[in-house]
Amino acid sequence: NAGVMQNPRHLVRRRGQEARLRCSPMKGHSHVYWYRQLPEEGLKFMVYLQKENIIDESGMPKERFSAEFPKEGPSILRIQQVVRGDSAAYFCASSQRDRGIGETQYFGPGTRLLVL
Amino acid sequence: KQEVTQIPAALSVPEGENLVLNCSFTDSAIYNLQWFRQDPGKGLTSLLLIQSSQREQTSGRLNASLDKSSGRSTLYIAASQPGDSATYLCAVKGGSEKLVFGKGMKLTVNP
């Protein structure tokens, strides 16, 4: 059973470009979470999605950031018009929510975004 | 608003020592607490998960305890090894699905 997969692992963008980060959850998992880790900071929750639904986006910046988890394919975190402050590691996690709220979240290796 | 604190931010010890890593949280209304390990440039590996109804969990040389009423958890590492060097993160889950993380503690075990 492959773990959570994220790509690309490293992404370099110039200011103003778009960044698109992909996450494939573990097989059988239908719940995806995105977290951001800024330099010297802990991980901060961004958004929680189920297939075709955004459940909680309370940690997502109001502008430039969006996330989706379509019926088919990976979850996508999109950052438009990137700025240097977006440079961070972005982690995706997945879980089998139907086992209850105490279910473990399994994390991917992360995508490290560098904005020049 | 839940806040998670890990002190100290870094620790350097000689090989073989028994270690205690601390985690405190401000809101005791949690569903579970999880300890993770993060190696440089890598993702997070879950070490132990303690449900709110549990007092401790053990896995190999690791033992985690939870005292919900006082808002504290400890991760005990027995007989530390250089391979234990990593950043250790504590995270709690409250009434929503999101995990609230501490900033982590960077552990260095010297041979």
XYZ file of N, CA, C and O in Angstrom, chain B:
444
model
N -8.699 29.412 21.471
C -7.852 28.922 20.382
C -6.756 28.021 20.962
O -6.053 28.390 21.878
N -6.655 26.827 20.398
C -5.666 25.857 20.887
C -4.259 26.290 20.528
O -3.991 26.690 19.388
N -3.367 26.227 21.503
C -1.948 26.486 21.257
C -1.140 25.339 21.840
O -1.419 24.860 22.941
N -0.149 24.909 21.097
C 0.704 23.795 21.491
C 2.136 24.300 21.605
O 2.642 24.952 20.679
N 2.758 23.976 22.724
C 4.113 24.468 22.999
C 5.048 23.300 23.271
O 4.681 22.367 24.010
N 6.227 23.376 22.677
C 7.257 22.377 22.942
C 8.529 23.106 23.393
O 9.046 23.948 22.674
N 8.974 22.755 24.581
C 10.164 23.378 25.152
C 11.069 22.272 25.697
O 10.569 21.356 26.365
N 12.401 22.294 25.396
C 13.091 23.346 24.639
C 12.939 23.155 23.138
O 12.424 22.136 22.693
N 13.416 24.106 22.385
C 13.333 24.010 20.926
C 14.386 23.074 20.365
O 14.225 22.549 19.261
N 15.451 22.856 21.128
C 16.520 21.975 20.667
C 17.188 21.318 21.867
O 17.221 21.872 22.965
N 17.728 20.116 21.617
C 18.371 19.352 22.680
C 19.487 18.520 22.070
O 19.274 17.875 21.032
N 20.659 18.540 22.688
C 21.782 17.755 22.219
C 22.264 16.890 23.373
O 22.556 17.408 24.456
N 22.336 15.575 23.160
C 22.673 14.650 24.232
C 23.642 13.597 23.721
O 23.700 13.324 22.515
N 24.397 12.967 24.628
C 25.247 11.846 24.209
C 24.403 10.580 24.055
O 23.348 10.419 24.678
N 24.903 9.698 23.227
C 24.226 8.433 22.969
C 24.003 7.665 24.277
O 24.843 7.665 25.168
N 22.855 6.987 24.375
C 22.582 6.143 25.532
C 21.706 6.768 26.593
O 21.175 6.060 27.450
N 21.543 8.077 26.526
C 20.716 8.735 27.546
C 19.230 8.443 27.335
O 18.774 8.256 26.210
N 18.524 8.418 28.453
C 17.060 8.351 28.398
C 16.528 9.774 28.335
O 16.966 10.637 29.098
N 15.596 10.026 27.434
C 15.146 11.392 27.167
C 13.666 11.561 27.450
O 12.877 10.626 27.268
N 13.310 12.779 27.851
C 11.911 13.149 28.034
C 11.647 14.407 27.225
O 12.271 15.453 27.462
N 10.746 14.324 26.273
C 10.352 15.476 25.458
C 8.979 15.942 25.947
O 8.078 15.114 26.155
N 8.844 17.246 26.094
C 7.616 17.798 26.658
C 6.744 18.497 25.635
O 7.253 19.120 24.693
N 5.447 18.406 25.852
C 4.463 19.070 24.997
C 3.332 19.560 25.912
O 2.855 18.803 26.767
N 2.946 20.809 25.742
C 1.813 21.317 26.520
C 0.794 21.961 25.573
O 1.171 22.476 24.511
N -0.469 21.901 25.953
C -1.535 22.474 25.133
C -2.508 23.222 26.025
O -2.686 22.880 27.199
N -3.142 24.249 25.468
C -3.926 25.167 26.286
C -5.371 24.730 26.479
O -5.974 25.061 27.500
N -5.931 24.008 25.535
C -7.331 23.583 25.616
C -7.374 22.075 25.831
O -6.956 21.316 24.956
N -7.885 21.652 26.978
C -7.873 20.224 27.316
C -8.950 19.418 26.587
O -8.982 18.197 26.677
N -9.824 20.097 25.854
C -10.884 19.396 25.119
C -10.329 18.858 23.808
O -10.572 19.418 22.734
N -9.573 17.775 23.894
C -8.961 17.194 22.703
C -9.499 15.789 22.478
O -9.950 15.120 23.407
N -9.436 15.341 21.225
C -9.788 13.965 20.903
C -8.579 13.052 20.976
O -8.670 11.912 21.382
N -7.460 13.559 20.511
C -6.248 12.763 20.602
C -5.022 13.653 20.504
O -5.110 14.844 20.193
N -3.880 13.061 20.804
C -2.586 13.731 20.693
C -1.654 12.788 19.967
O -1.661 11.579 20.211
N -0.856 13.352 19.088
C 0.013 12.532 18.249
C 1.427 13.084 18.292
O 1.645 14.301 18.260
N 2.390 12.179 18.358
C 3.803 12.538 18.253
C 4.308 12.097 16.886
O 4.061 10.969 16.456
N 5.042 13.010 16.225
C 5.618 12.750 14.910
C 7.123 12.948 14.971
O 7.647 13.686 15.806
N 7.773 12.346 14.010
C 9.193 12.575 13.777
C 9.337 13.147 12.374
O 8.677 12.678 11.437
N 10.201 14.154 12.245
C 10.481 14.746 10.942
C 11.981 14.804 10.735
O 12.707 15.432 11.509
N 12.460 14.134 9.685
C 13.861 14.203 9.320
C 14.070 15.348 8.337
O 13.145 15.707 7.589
N 15.265 15.924 8.286
C 15.511 17.097 7.431
C 15.090 16.861 5.990
O 15.461 15.860 5.376
N 14.290 17.770 5.457
C 13.860 17.674 4.070
C 12.857 16.572 3.790
O 12.551 16.292 2.626
N 12.356 15.960 4.836
C 11.430 14.836 4.644
C 10.055 15.159 5.215
O 9.831 16.222 5.807
N 9.139 14.201 5.049
C 7.808 14.352 5.599
C 7.755 13.947 7.060
O 8.769 13.801 7.719
N 6.525 13.776 7.552
C 6.317 13.421 8.950
C 6.021 11.929 9.083
O 5.238 11.387 8.307
N 6.642 11.333 10.083
C 6.361 9.945 10.401
C 5.644 9.895 11.741
O 6.154 10.413 12.740
N 4.461 9.289 11.773
C 3.724 9.178 13.018
C 4.399 8.160 13.931
O 4.707 7.041 13.522
N 4.650 8.570 15.163
C 5.298 7.683 16.137
C 4.271 7.028 17.051
O 4.250 5.820 17.213
N 3.460 7.862 17.673
C 2.467 7.363 18.625
C 1.252 8.265 18.594
O 1.378 9.482 18.449
N 0.069 7.671 18.734
C -1.177 8.412 18.844
C -1.863 7.979 20.131
O -2.025 6.772 20.363
N -2.233 8.957 20.949
C -2.927 8.663 22.202
C -4.324 9.256 22.123
O -4.492 10.463 21.943
N -5.328 8.410 22.263
C -6.703 8.910 22.299
C -6.940 9.606 23.642
O -6.258 9.340 24.632
N -7.940 10.468 23.688
C -8.191 11.262 24.898
C -8.528 10.393 26.108
O -8.316 10.785 27.251
N -9.036 9.182 25.850
C -9.417 8.285 26.940
C -8.232 7.462 27.457
O -8.368 6.729 28.438
N -7.095 7.566 26.770
C -5.924 6.779 27.141
C -4.941 7.614 27.961
O -4.929 8.840 27.881
N -4.091 6.910 28.700
C -3.085 7.611 29.507
C -1.695 7.511 28.860
O -0.857 8.393 29.056
N -1.455 6.410 28.130
C -0.149 6.271 27.506
C -0.198 5.267 26.370
O -1.118 4.447 26.258
N 0.848 5.351 25.533
C 1.040 4.414 24.443
C 2.529 4.097 24.362
O 3.367 4.963 24.641
N 2.827 2.877 23.952
C 4.225 2.442 23.882
C 4.485 1.804 22.535
O 3.641 1.077 21.996
N 5.684 2.083 22.009
C 6.137 1.426 20.790
C 7.652 1.316 20.864
O 8.375 2.305 20.736
N 8.128 0.104 21.094
C 9.575 -0.103 21.173
C 10.196 0.704 22.296
O 9.785 0.608 23.455
N 11.170 1.540 21.935
C 11.850 2.365 22.944
C 11.100 3.661 23.254
O 11.582 4.483 24.042
N 9.948 3.839 22.647
C 9.185 5.069 22.821
C 7.981 4.820 23.720
O 7.300 3.802 23.600
N 7.738 5.794 24.591
C 6.546 5.762 25.428
C 6.002 7.180 25.524
O 6.745 8.110 25.843
N 4.726 7.347 25.203
C 4.100 8.661 25.294
C 3.001 8.624 26.332
O 2.226 7.666 26.389
N 2.938 9.658 27.151
C 1.888 9.765 28.158
C 1.056 11.008 27.898
O 1.511 11.959 27.251
N -0.155 10.978 28.410
C -1.078 12.099 28.224
C -1.784 12.393 29.534
O -2.363 11.501 30.158
N -1.730 13.659 29.953
C -2.489 14.138 31.098
C -3.369 15.280 30.584
O -2.936 16.432 30.520
N -4.578 14.922 30.214
C -5.472 15.903 29.599
C -5.800 17.060 30.527
O -5.812 18.222 30.119
N -6.022 16.754 31.775
C -6.477 17.792 32.714
C -5.435 18.884 32.896
O -5.779 20.063 33.079
N -4.170 18.499 32.847
C -3.114 19.496 33.011
C -2.589 19.997 31.669
O -1.722 20.870 31.630
N -3.089 19.438 30.578
C -2.671 19.880 29.250
C -1.232 19.537 28.935
O -0.507 20.358 28.373
N -0.823 18.323 29.271
C 0.574 17.936 29.050
C 0.702 16.534 28.469
O -0.102 15.648 28.769
N 1.738 16.385 27.675
C 2.136 15.076 27.190
C 3.647 14.997 27.217
O 4.337 16.015 27.040
N 4.172 13.806 27.440
C 5.604 13.598 27.371
C 5.890 12.415 26.456
O 5.139 11.447 26.416
N 6.975 12.535 25.727
C 7.490 11.435 24.913
C 8.804 11.001 25.536
O 9.740 11.795 25.643
N 8.841 9.755 25.950
C 10.034 9.197 26.590
C 10.762 8.328 25.576
O 10.170 7.443 24.963
N 12.053 8.611 25.378
C 12.886 7.818 24.481
C 13.946 7.133 25.324
O 14.778 7.801 25.956
N 13.925 5.819 25.351
C 14.886 5.057 26.137
C 16.149 4.776 25.328
O 16.081 4.518 24.126
N 17.268 4.848 26.018
C 18.559 4.468 25.421
C 18.751 5.098 24.038
O 18.843 4.395 23.024
N 18.816 6.402 24.001
C 18.844 7.131 22.730
C 20.031 6.705 21.856
O 21.105 6.321 22.349
N 19.796 6.782 20.545
C 20.788 6.395 19.543
C 20.964 7.535 18.544
O 20.042 8.340 18.370
N 22.111 7.606 17.857
C 22.297 8.665 16.851
C 21.179 8.691 15.810
O 20.805 9.750 15.312
N 20.618 7.517 15.486
C 19.524 7.452 14.524
C 18.240 8.086 15.007
O 17.306 8.295 14.220
N 18.189 8.434 16.291
C 17.007 9.132 16.827
C 17.063 10.626 16.534
O 16.089 11.343 16.792
N 18.191 11.102 16.027
C 18.329 12.525 15.728
C 17.314 12.944 14.671
O 17.266 12.373 13.578
N 16.504 13.909 15.018
C 15.421 14.376 14.144
C 14.693 15.487 14.887
O 15.025 15.815 16.029
N 13.687 16.061 14.230
C 12.794 16.994 14.906
C 11.534 16.242 15.308
O 10.953 15.517 14.500
N 11.138 16.410 16.561
C 9.969 15.723 17.090
C 8.834 16.744 17.262
O 9.006 17.775 17.907
N 7.702 16.414 16.678
C 6.551 17.314 16.682
C 5.407 16.688 17.470
O 5.147 15.489 17.362
N 4.740 17.533 18.221
C 3.555 17.146 18.967
C 2.364 17.836 18.311
O 2.472 19.004 17.916
N 1.244 17.123 18.177
C 0.051 17.716 17.562
C -1.194 17.216 18.276
O -1.257 16.047 18.665
N -2.176 18.093 18.430
C -3.434 17.706 19.063
C -4.582 17.907 18.088
O -4.546 18.780 17.218
N -5.592 17.086 18.261
C -6.811 17.220 17.469
C -7.953 17.511 18.423
O -8.181 16.760 19.368
N -8.655 18.616 18.143
C -9.788 18.989 18.969
C -11.088 18.580 18.317
O -11.214 17.482 17.793
N -12.069 19.486 18.311
C -13.380 19.149 17.788
C -13.469 19.138 16.282
O -14.445 18.661 15.712
N -12.465 19.650 15.614
C -12.477 19.630 14.153
C -11.448 18.624 13.679
O -10.780 17.984 14.482
N -11.333 18.478 12.384
C -10.408 17.492 11.836
C -8.963 17.958 11.818
O -8.062 17.164 11.601
N -8.729 19.254 12.013
C -7.367 19.739 11.831
C -6.504 19.423 13.038
O -6.959 19.411 14.175
N -5.240 19.173 12.745
C -4.231 19.003 13.783
C -3.603 20.352 14.085
O -3.321 21.126 13.177
N -3.369 20.618 15.377
C -2.662 21.821 15.794
C -1.292 21.383 16.292
O -1.199 20.592 17.242
N -0.249 21.883 15.646
C 1.111 21.440 15.909
C 1.873 22.409 16.803
O 1.656 23.629 16.762
N 2.806 21.850 17.577
C 3.836 22.661 18.190
C 4.926 22.943 17.163
O 4.908 22.394 16.055
N 5.892 23.766 17.542
C 6.956 24.119 16.602
C 8.017 23.033 16.497
O 8.888 23.089 15.637
N 7.963 22.069 17.403
C 8.893 20.966 17.321
C 10.110 21.143 18.206
O 10.428 22.248 18.659
N 10.773 20.022 18.466
C 12.022 20.030 19.216
C 13.054 19.269 18.403
O 12.849 18.097 18.055
N 14.158 19.956 18.092
C 15.233 19.342 17.309
C 16.159 18.592 18.245
O 16.802 19.180 19.102
N 16.217 17.276 18.062
C 17.048 16.411 18.898
C 18.290 15.977 18.144
O 18.196 15.511 17.002
N 19.436 16.112 18.789
C 20.693 15.605 18.254
C 21.269 14.635 19.267
O 21.489 15.010 20.423
N 21.499 13.405 18.845
C 22.117 12.395 19.700
C 23.512 12.145 19.177
O 23.697 11.680 18.047
N 24.494 12.464 19.982
C 25.892 12.385 19.561
C 26.491 11.019 19.890
O 26.323 10.508 20.990
N 27.210 10.431 18.925
C 27.815 9.107 19.179
C 28.952 9.198 20.178
O 29.519 10.257 20.404
